[in-house]
PDB file of C-alpha atoms in Angstrom:
ATOM      1  CA  MET V   1      89.248 101.302  56.385  1.00  0.00           C
ATOM      2  CA  GLU V   2      86.278 101.074  54.041  1.00  0.00           C
ATOM      3  CA  LEU V   3      85.764 100.089  50.417  1.00  0.00           C
ATOM      4  CA  SER V   4      82.662 101.004  48.468  1.00  0.00           C
ATOM      5  CA  THR V   5      80.715  99.857  45.413  1.00  0.00           C
ATOM      6  CA  GLU V   6      77.485 101.026  43.848  1.00  0.00           C
ATOM      7  CA  ARG V   7      75.351  99.051  46.328  1.00  0.00           C
ATOM      8  CA  LEU V   8      77.736  98.016  49.092  1.00  0.00           C
ATOM      9  CA  SER V   9      79.911  99.317  51.888  1.00  0.00           C
ATOM     10  CA  ILE V  10      82.779  96.981  52.677  1.00  0.00           C
ATOM     11  CA  VAL V  11      83.891  97.884  56.187  1.00  0.00           C
ATOM     12  CA  GLU V  12      86.783  96.528  58.234  1.00  0.00           C
ATOM     13  CA  LEU V  13      85.640  94.057  60.894  1.00  0.00           C
ATOM     14  CA  SER V  14      85.338  95.149  64.511  1.00  0.00           C
ATOM     15  CA  PHE V  15      84.158  93.599  67.773  1.00  0.00           C
ATOM     16  CA  HIS V  16      80.744  95.183  67.120  1.00  0.00           C
ATOM     17  CA  ASP V  17      80.229  92.625  64.338  1.00  0.00           C
ATOM     18  CA  LEU V  18      80.196  89.614  66.681  1.00  0.00           C
ATOM     19  CA  SER V  19      76.428  89.029  66.633  1.00  0.00           C
ATOM     20  CA  ASP V  20      76.153  89.246  62.833  1.00  0.00           C
ATOM     21  CA  ILE V  21      79.160  86.966  62.328  1.00  0.00           C
ATOM     22  CA  HIS V  22      77.797  84.426  64.797  1.00  0.00           C
ATOM     23  CA  GLN V  23      74.439  84.415  62.997  1.00  0.00           C
ATOM     24  CA  LEU V  24      76.185  83.905  59.631  1.00  0.00           C
ATOM     25  CA  HIS V  25      78.353  81.042  60.908  1.00  0.00           C
ATOM     26  CA  SER V  26      75.447  79.369  62.710  1.00  0.00           C
ATOM     27  CA  LEU V  27      73.333  78.750  59.614  1.00  0.00           C
ATOM     28  CA  LYS V  28      73.202  75.274  58.112  1.00  0.00           C
ATOM     29  CA  GLU V  29      73.045  76.759  54.602  1.00  0.00           C
ATOM     30  CA  THR V  30      76.274  78.750  54.988  1.00  0.00           C
ATOM     31  CA  ASP V  31      78.048  75.795  56.605  1.00  0.00           C
ATOM     32  CA  GLU V  32      77.496  73.348  53.731  1.00  0.00           C
ATOM     33  CA  PHE V  33      80.941  73.928  52.162  1.00  0.00           C
ATOM     34  CA  ASN V  34      82.708  75.542  55.132  1.00  0.00           C
ATOM     35  CA  THR V  35      85.638  73.983  56.979  1.00  0.00           C
ATOM     36  CA  LEU V  36      84.946  75.874  60.226  1.00  0.00           C
ATOM     37  CA  GLY V  37      81.717  74.098  61.076  1.00  0.00           C
ATOM     38  CA  ILE V  38      78.859  75.617  63.044  1.00  0.00           C
ATOM     39  CA  PRO V  39      80.146  77.202  66.279  1.00  0.00           C
ATOM     40  CA  ASP V  40      79.034  75.579  69.535  1.00  0.00           C
ATOM     41  CA  SER V  41      78.585  78.971  71.187  1.00  0.00           C
ATOM     42  CA  ILE V  42      79.015  82.685  70.645  1.00  0.00           C
ATOM     43  CA  GLN V  43      82.290  82.362  72.597  1.00  0.00           C
ATOM     44  CA  VAL V  44      83.693  80.208  69.777  1.00  0.00           C
ATOM     45  CA  THR V  45      82.750  82.917  67.272  1.00  0.00           C
ATOM     46  CA  GLU V  46      84.229  85.574  69.559  1.00  0.00           C
ATOM     47  CA  SER V  47      87.532  83.695  69.660  1.00  0.00           C
ATOM     48  CA  LEU V  48      87.560  83.528  65.848  1.00  0.00           C
ATOM     49  CA  LEU V  49      86.757  87.244  65.586  1.00  0.00           C
ATOM     50  CA  ASN V  50      89.605  88.031  68.016  1.00  0.00           C
ATOM     51  CA  GLU V  51      91.976  86.020  65.820  1.00  0.00           C
ATOM     52  CA  TRP V  52      90.828  87.903  62.709  1.00  0.00           C
ATOM     53  CA  ILE V  53      91.194  91.310  64.351  1.00  0.00           C
ATOM     54  CA  ASN V  54      94.696  90.373  65.536  1.00  0.00           C
ATOM     55  CA  GLN V  55      95.582  89.464  61.931  1.00  0.00           C
ATOM     56  CA  GLN V  56      94.441  92.933  60.862  1.00  0.00           C
ATOM     57  CA  LYS V  57      96.527  94.594  63.579  1.00  0.00           C
ATOM     58  CA  ALA V  58      99.682  92.554  62.921  1.00  0.00           C
ATOM     59  CA  ASN V  59     102.759  94.402  61.728  1.00  0.00           C
ATOM     60  CA  PRO V  60     103.266  93.686  58.943  1.00  0.00           C
ATOM     61  CA  ARG V  61      99.584  93.229  58.317  1.00  0.00           C
ATOM     62  CA  VAL V  62      98.608  89.714  57.249  1.00  0.00           C
ATOM     63  CA  ALA V  63      94.885  90.051  56.479  1.00  0.00           C
ATOM     64  CA  TYR V  64      92.084  92.383  55.477  1.00  0.00           C
ATOM     65  CA  LEU V  65      88.726  91.203  56.827  1.00  0.00           C
ATOM     66  CA  PHE V  66      85.518  93.023  56.037  1.00  0.00           C
ATOM     67  CA  ARG V  67      81.863  93.199  56.873  1.00  0.00           C
ATOM     68  CA  VAL V  68      79.817  93.544  53.662  1.00  0.00           C
ATOM     69  CA  GLN V  69      76.688  95.647  54.106  1.00  0.00           C
ATOM     70  CA  LEU V  70      74.075  97.352  51.982  1.00  0.00           C
ATOM     71  CA  LYS V  71      75.078 100.953  51.399  1.00  0.00           C
ATOM     72  CA  LYS V  72      71.559 102.362  51.824  1.00  0.00           C
ATOM     73  CA  THR V  73      70.584 100.552  55.048  1.00  0.00           C
ATOM     74  CA  ASN V  74      73.849  99.215  56.557  1.00  0.00           C
ATOM     75  CA  GLN V  75      72.133  95.800  56.626  1.00  0.00           C
ATOM     76  CA  PHE V  76      74.682  92.987  57.105  1.00  0.00           C
ATOM     77  CA  VAL V  77      75.128  90.862  53.963  1.00  0.00           C
ATOM     78  CA  GLY V  78      78.188  88.786  54.827  1.00  0.00           C
ATOM     79  CA  LEU V  79      81.966  88.661  55.127  1.00  0.00           C
ATOM     80  CA  ILE V  80      84.838  88.943  52.685  1.00  0.00           C
ATOM     81  CA  ALA V  81      88.566  88.722  53.307  1.00  0.00           C
ATOM     82  CA  LEU V  82      91.976  88.887  51.709  1.00  0.00           C
ATOM     83  CA  THR V  83      94.848  87.073  53.434  1.00  0.00           C
ATOM     84  CA  LEU V  84      98.346  88.035  52.364  1.00  0.00           C
ATOM     85  CA  GLY V  85     101.001  85.447  51.541  1.00  0.00           C
ATOM     86  CA  LYS V  86     104.761  85.960  51.466  1.00  0.00           C
ATOM     87  CA  LEU V  87     105.527  89.574  50.614  1.00  0.00           C
ATOM     88  CA  ASN V  88     108.160  88.766  47.997  1.00  0.00           C
ATOM     89  CA  PHE V  89     105.575  86.719  46.054  1.00  0.00           C
ATOM     90  CA  ARG V  90     102.981  89.569  46.161  1.00  0.00           C
ATOM     91  CA  ILE V  91     100.230  86.981  46.557  1.00  0.00           C
ATOM     92  CA  ALA V  92      96.996  86.771  48.539  1.00  0.00           C
ATOM     93  CA  GLU V  93      94.003  84.493  49.014  1.00  0.00           C
ATOM     94  CA  VAL V  94      90.392  85.680  49.117  1.00  0.00           C
ATOM     95  CA  TRP V  95      87.355  84.117  50.743  1.00  0.00           C
ATOM     96  CA  TYR V  96      83.766  85.166  51.390  1.00  0.00           C
ATOM     97  CA  LYS V  97      80.583  84.059  53.102  1.00  0.00           C
ATOM     98  CA  THR V  98      77.148  85.529  52.416  1.00  0.00           C
ATOM     99  CA  LEU V  99      73.803  85.266  54.207  1.00  0.00           C
ATOM    100  CA  PRO V 100      71.319  83.135  52.203  1.00  0.00           C
ATOM    101  CA  ASP V 101      68.853  86.059  51.971  1.00  0.00           C
ATOM    102  CA  TYR V 102      71.410  87.801  49.730  1.00  0.00           C
ATOM    103  CA  TRP V 103      72.387  84.880  47.498  1.00  0.00           C
ATOM    104  CA  CYS V 104      71.883  85.170  43.714  1.00  0.00           C
ATOM    105  CA  GLN V 105      71.668  88.976  43.743  1.00  0.00           C
ATOM    106  CA  GLY V 106      75.237  89.772  42.684  1.00  0.00           C
ATOM    107  CA  TYR V 107      76.370  91.101  46.068  1.00  0.00           C
ATOM    108  CA  THR V 108      79.204  88.613  46.557  1.00  0.00           C
ATOM    109  CA  THR V 109      80.469  89.163  43.010  1.00  0.00           C
ATOM    110  CA  GLU V 110      80.300  92.942  43.492  1.00  0.00           C
ATOM    111  CA  ALA V 111      82.218  92.795  46.781  1.00  0.00           C
ATOM    112  CA  LEU V 112      84.832  90.402  45.394  1.00  0.00           C
ATOM    113  CA  LYS V 113      85.429  92.575  42.322  1.00  0.00           C
ATOM    114  CA  GLU V 114      86.117  95.529  44.607  1.00  0.00           C
ATOM    115  CA  LEU V 115      88.422  93.540  46.881  1.00  0.00           C
ATOM    116  CA  ILE V 116      90.402  92.270  43.878  1.00  0.00           C
ATOM    117  CA  ARG V 117      90.631  95.812  42.513  1.00  0.00           C
ATOM    118  CA  TYR V 118      91.944  96.984  45.897  1.00  0.00           C
ATOM    119  CA  GLY V 119      94.440  94.118  46.052  1.00  0.00           C
ATOM    120  CA  PHE V 120      95.953  94.946  42.683  1.00  0.00           C
ATOM    121  CA  SER V 121      95.788  98.747  42.790  1.00  0.00           C
ATOM    122  CA  SER V 122      96.504  99.554  46.443  1.00  0.00           C
ATOM    123  CA  LEU V 123      98.394  96.517  47.728  1.00  0.00           C
ATOM    124  CA  GLU V 124     100.265  96.019  44.434  1.00  0.00           C
ATOM    125  CA  LEU V 125      99.625  92.284  44.436  1.00  0.00           C
ATOM    126  CA  HIS V 126     100.742  90.121  41.534  1.00  0.00           C
ATOM    127  CA  ARG V 127      98.384  87.176  42.109  1.00  0.00           C
ATOM    128  CA  ILE V 128      95.137  86.591  44.005  1.00  0.00           C
ATOM    129  CA  GLU V 129      93.924  83.050  44.681  1.00  0.00           C
ATOM    130  CA  ALA V 130      90.759  81.376  45.924  1.00  0.00           C
ATOM    131  CA  GLY V 131      89.539  77.861  46.479  1.00  0.00           C
ATOM    132  CA  CYS V 132      86.178  76.171  46.849  1.00  0.00           C
ATOM    133  CA  ALA V 133      84.753  72.704  47.344  1.00  0.00           C
ATOM    134  CA  VAL V 134      84.028  70.983  44.030  1.00  0.00           C
ATOM    135  CA  GLY V 135      80.330  70.820  44.901  1.00  0.00           C
ATOM    136  CA  ASN V 136      80.028  74.551  45.536  1.00  0.00           C
ATOM    137  CA  LYS V 137      78.656  75.589  42.131  1.00  0.00           C
ATOM    138  CA  ALA V 138      77.558  79.044  43.341  1.00  0.00           C
ATOM    139  CA  SER V 139      81.059  79.911  44.531  1.00  0.00           C
ATOM    140  CA  MET V 140      82.559  78.677  41.258  1.00  0.00           C
ATOM    141  CA  LYS V 141      80.229  81.033  39.378  1.00  0.00           C
ATOM    142  CA  VAL V 142      81.283  83.988  41.546  1.00  0.00           C
ATOM    143  CA  LEU V 143      84.986  83.272  41.046  1.00  0.00           C
ATOM    144  CA  GLU V 144      84.590  82.903  37.288  1.00  0.00           C
ATOM    145  CA  LYS V 145      82.429  86.057  36.996  1.00  0.00           C
ATOM    146  CA  VAL V 146      85.239  88.158  38.468  1.00  0.00           C
ATOM    147  CA  GLY V 147      87.735  86.768  35.973  1.00  0.00           C
ATOM    148  CA  MET V 148      89.435  84.096  38.042  1.00  0.00           C
ATOM    149  CA  VAL V 149      90.737  81.042  36.193  1.00  0.00           C
ATOM    150  CA  ARG V 150      90.389  77.497  37.502  1.00  0.00           C
ATOM    151  CA  GLU V 151      93.908  76.099  37.764  1.00  0.00           C
ATOM    152  CA  GLY V 152      93.284  72.658  39.123  1.00  0.00           C
ATOM    153  CA  CYS V 153      91.831  70.362  41.721  1.00  0.00           C
ATOM    154  CA  LYS V 154      93.360  69.191  44.966  1.00  0.00           C
ATOM    155  CA  ARG V 155      92.062  65.847  46.116  1.00  0.00           C
ATOM    156  CA  LYS V 156      90.608  65.354  49.580  1.00  0.00           C
ATOM    157  CA  ILE V 157      91.988  68.632  50.971  1.00  0.00           C
ATOM    158  CA  LEU V 158      89.007  70.199  52.768  1.00  0.00           C
ATOM    159  CA  PRO V 159      87.754  68.738  56.061  1.00  0.00           C
ATOM    160  CA  ILE V 160      84.000  69.321  55.854  1.00  0.00           C
ATOM    161  CA  ARG V 161      81.672  67.684  58.378  1.00  0.00           C
ATOM    162  CA  GLY V 162      83.955  64.732  59.055  1.00  0.00           C
ATOM    163  CA  GLU V 163      84.828  63.997  55.422  1.00  0.00           C
ATOM    164  CA  TRP V 164      87.713  64.959  53.165  1.00  0.00           C
ATOM    165  CA  VAL V 165      86.443  66.859  50.126  1.00  0.00           C
ATOM    166  CA  ASP V 166      88.138  67.837  46.851  1.00  0.00           C
ATOM    167  CA  ALA V 167      88.623  71.541  46.076  1.00  0.00           C
ATOM    168  CA  TYR V 168      89.082  73.581  42.927  1.00  0.00           C
ATOM    169  CA  PHE V 169      91.693  76.327  42.970  1.00  0.00           C
ATOM    170  CA  TYR V 170      91.376  79.599  41.092  1.00  0.00           C
ATOM    171  CA  SER V 171      93.570  82.627  40.491  1.00  0.00           C
ATOM    172  CA  ILE V 172      93.688  85.986  38.801  1.00  0.00           C
ATOM    173  CA  LEU V 173      96.886  87.847  37.924  1.00  0.00           C
ATOM    174  CA  GLU V 174      97.490  91.572  37.806  1.00  0.00           C
ATOM    175  CA  THR V 175      98.107  91.171  34.061  1.00  0.00           C
ATOM    176  CA  ASP V 176      94.793  89.462  33.314  1.00  0.00           C
ATOM    177  CA  GLN V 177      92.706  91.485  35.712  1.00  0.00           C
ATOM    178  CA  THR V 178      89.351  92.327  34.134  1.00  0.00           C
ATOM    179  CA  VAL V 179      87.418  93.630  37.140  1.00  0.00           C
TER     180      VAL V 179
END
């Protein structure tokens, strides 16, 4: 499965993406607000990738995980995902992680807009949610640019580098979708 925007190809993850994913997860910059931490080895990343691919293959499917790449060169930009909640609630959560070389160029916003569009139009979702650490100003900007609304703050919910950190929670509904 593949989604597409003006500048990006958003391609379902495969085992061929292991090296790029490991590089992304191994960077100090991309780990600053991440609960996973930097992997000790490529085997740790491989185990995570196996888990993600199994989520994609589950029946019923529980997640859509994608490699984001430049359309013209296929250069790896980052990851984006949509994890489905209970079917009767028609709800999902999105997350993303982008290589620092591609920050502040609109790629994450562009990919997230497309994933939200897909969630509402093809998966017939009612609500899409996201969360981010309160210090992650860049992620807040992305979420707000795509039309998500900050709903609140959960105290000390994210385990990041041995500390409990507060997180903001955002959502967008099918009825207020502007992307």
